[in-house]
Amino acid sequence: MLKLNTLFLTVFLTFSYLVQSQNTTDPSRWTPEDIINTESARSISISPDNSMVVWTKRKGVKEKDRFVSDIYLTRLNLKEDDQFKTVQLTNGNENDYSPIFSRDGEHIYFLSSRDKGKKLWKLSIYGGEAKEVKTFKNGISNLQWKTNEVLLYQSNDGKTLYETKLEEKKDNVVVVEDTLHWKPNHVYAYNLKDKSNIRLTNNEKPLSGYQISRDGKWLIYGEQRNISYASDAQHDPYQYLKNLETGETKRILSNFGYPTYGFRFTEDNEGFYFSSEYGSNPEYNGSGINELYYFDLGNMSFTKVNLDWDLGHAGGYQVVNNDVLVSLANRATRRLAYYKKNGSKWTRKKIDLGEKNDHVSIGAVSMDGSKVVYNYSTASRLPSYHIADLKENKFSNESALIQLNKNLSKKSITKSEVMVWKGYKNEEVTGILYYPENYEEGKRYPLMLSIHGGPASQDLDSWSERWSTYPNLLAQRDMFVLKPNYHGSANHGLSYVESIKENYYEPELEDIIKGIEVLHEEGKIDKSKLGTMGWSNGAIITTMLTVRYPDLFKVAAPGAGDVNWTSDYGTCRFGVSFDQHYFGGAPWDDVNGKSYNENYILKSPLFEIEKIKTPTIIFHGSADRAVPRDQGWEYYRGLQQVGKAPVRFLWFPGQPHGLGKITHQLRKMKEEITWIETYLLNKPNTTNEAFKKGSPLEHIIKLQDVKKTDGLYGEIINGKLIPETVSVGKDSIAIGRFEITNAQYKSFKEDHKYDASHANYPVIVSLEEAQNYLAWLSNLTGDKYRLPNQKEGQSFHKTARKVAKNENTLNYWAGYDLIKSDFEKLKSKLATHDPNLIKEVGSFKASKIGEALVYDLGGNVAEYFQNGIFGYSAYDHADQNSEDMVKSNYVGIRVIRE
């Protein structure tokens, strides 16, 4: 067994993470880079006069190996090319975020990672550089307006003497939790006019957030009851209400009994809405459903808003004047509804958005409630952003707000559907099913499960492609992908989300296995080709599937998942809450007559890991506190010691529960795809790690595939040597792989003279001779051969300019970065010595024209097109600062075959 495992380790520790070779030049193909760089609009806000929208868009910064956001402004009163005019306000390597309009709409205030993130910045809506407003030495976050001139924010009072002394000692010990040294932060008010700065709250423990009323009179803030791990079976934050006019502060909602969050004041300032997660297990903060409440400031009492919807809301709502626009939980979708406030009652009004129903999420509502920005997408439709007029439940005058992901418009997007089947207790289970890209009815395909985390989360019929789940990348590899909303998922009602309480794994696995059976019975999938992947709870379920069904799955790719609940209880930052909720108490509790809770062992895959036969690739962040990093080590060590299956373990240094670094996201995806291709699709990666792309060896090997006859490039047609052509793309032209050689030209003109060693060198001819050759070649073959046309010639010249400095041009022979003035001097040297600089075709690296691999496009000899010459010869200067077509004395022919 150990010998077998050593073999696996030898092979897979040298496993290349590069995805198997595929044509990435095809614009319809998805790549991992496409997935992680998909654009979205965030932090959307509408200006006070409803004429502008400010928002942010993230981008990857290679130098920092992370994503940052830039701020954009869209003007609703200006259009360009029939679209609202959008300008980018910030652009750099720093993260600019949290933009808000000033109350007069003349400026945008924002925060940034510039200067260690301790400054407040502002931008004029008319343009110009960002200006520093003030430095806050203790940091600044969570901006909200109190009045036109007073801006609220969160910060702390600075370092204590205790902290300062530790710093002086260079003490880097991490204090996990310390009830003796709370580090509270507070709400502060900064006056932009008189520059005064006042602390508004005196909480002794950290804030959980705050909200200010529209008139600036009322402040709600939450105070945590412990420092780090508020969800670790501790009580929820205390909520306080402060009257900023009188200074009176009182604790509210003290007898509520469930978590409260999402506070938002009404326009009339007479009350506020808030959410609560209701469940039958408040002791451990177990998962439940979201309910909505209204707090009346007049009588200091709250009322539950009757949503008339058993599944609760989906965690999001917007206050519209005094009413509320709610996103309702709707199983595999979310449904918008409008609730009109009438005294202490609310009337639900249906929103009709046609085909967009159940696929819309609200980005922002204007201060006066007359405008709304929303995002529309499905699982097989990229997100689009729209703005509309809003009058209660009526959306009108809808327009596209911004255009994102233009580079993805040509991508092939696979078909998807909401799948419904009977699972645990014969109850309905939903999931998102993605079809193979070129699905043929009646044909069976591999199936990959992509399982969401949580477990109280869900997969919706909305766009969901990211580093942790990427169905389109898998679908274009000819497989089904199923994202199951197993029992325990949110958005499906209270009994559904609580069905796995003290019953962990059982309903979920039954749901998934029955879903697989349905697809098998429908003739869609090949049960001998099943795989499973997931992150967090998705990884936890993936692992147990391979334990319970050791012969069913051919590949597993779990990321950040648990295998040992006995160690999770004490090391997970919310282990006490999570584990007691799902396993019925602490590990030492008496359960079922035992002096300990045996669920912690019975439910731990580690104690059954000898059953696993599935090739498994494990991912984990080293700084993960949600699923502690050593869970990955235990997982790997168990599989490695048992030795029944290949195992590979990747640890991402410094990464928490989610991967943030660009390189780590890409590495995870590429490793995972290669693993899936190897073990599920039986397409092992054949990449040789010692073989460098772009090396001279690769160049020589590629030339072996080029057509040759008796050592001469080309092929024989009707007894004559003619050039090889390669297709640029499907239903497109073919282009000569090389320039026409001396030997090929001699087939046309028998008296053509050249040195015997130069048979494969490019022929140098006049334009008339080139045209005569093409007429002869067309007549000989029956195909139409021609010179590149004007458009092709200009396009080829652009490519030639890019590659010329690395090809056979005078830049190469000069031996340094040749500039124009030196070129003029070198010409005199060439005139007195007359060296032969032309080389055999194919002496330099190939270039791509569409799908065609062609040689010498940027050098050796320049080439004719119908109205001129493109490219460069070995005697020409490839001037990167000039777009002019070259005038060369060394010109040859590259054919186009239609």
PDB file of C-alpha atoms in Angstrom, residues 13 31 36 74 139 151 178 187 194 209 218 332 414 483 552 558 565 617 687 780 872:
ATOM      1  CA  LEU A  13       3.655  16.258  -6.653  1.00  0.00           C
ATOM      2  CA  THR A  31     -10.896  30.619 -19.610  1.00  0.00           C
ATOM      3  CA  ILE A  36     -12.367  35.764 -12.232  1.00  0.00           C
ATOM      4  CA  THR A  74     -22.879  57.637 -15.005  1.00  0.00           C
ATOM      5  CA  GLY A 139      -8.831  54.853  10.541  1.00  0.00           C
ATOM      6  CA  LEU A 151     -20.434  63.174   8.001  1.00  0.00           C
ATOM      7  CA  ASP A 178      -9.190  39.069  25.863  1.00  0.00           C
ATOM      8  CA  VAL A 187     -19.426  56.448  15.771  1.00  0.00           C
ATOM      9  CA  ASP A 194     -15.668  73.896  10.950  1.00  0.00           C
ATOM     10  CA  GLY A 209     -22.761  48.686  12.893  1.00  0.00           C
ATOM     11  CA  TRP A 218     -31.878  59.265  15.632  1.00  0.00           C
ATOM     12  CA  ALA A 332     -34.212  28.689  -6.502  1.00  0.00           C
ATOM     13  CA  THR A 414     -24.483  26.975 -21.868  1.00  0.00           C
ATOM     14  CA  LYS A 483     -25.811  22.737  -8.202  1.00  0.00           C
ATOM     15  CA  LEU A 552     -19.691   6.051  -7.354  1.00  0.00           C
ATOM     16  CA  PRO A 558     -13.120  19.671  -1.884  1.00  0.00           C
ATOM     17  CA  TRP A 565     -15.712  17.443  14.069  1.00  0.00           C
ATOM     18  CA  ILE A 617      -7.549  17.157  -4.651  1.00  0.00           C
ATOM     19  CA  THR A 687       2.420  18.558 -20.280  1.00  0.00           C
ATOM     20  CA  LEU A 780      -2.432  24.668 -61.388  1.00  0.00           C
ATOM     21  CA  TYR A 872       9.841  44.031 -42.475  1.00  0.00           C
TER      22      TYR A 872
END
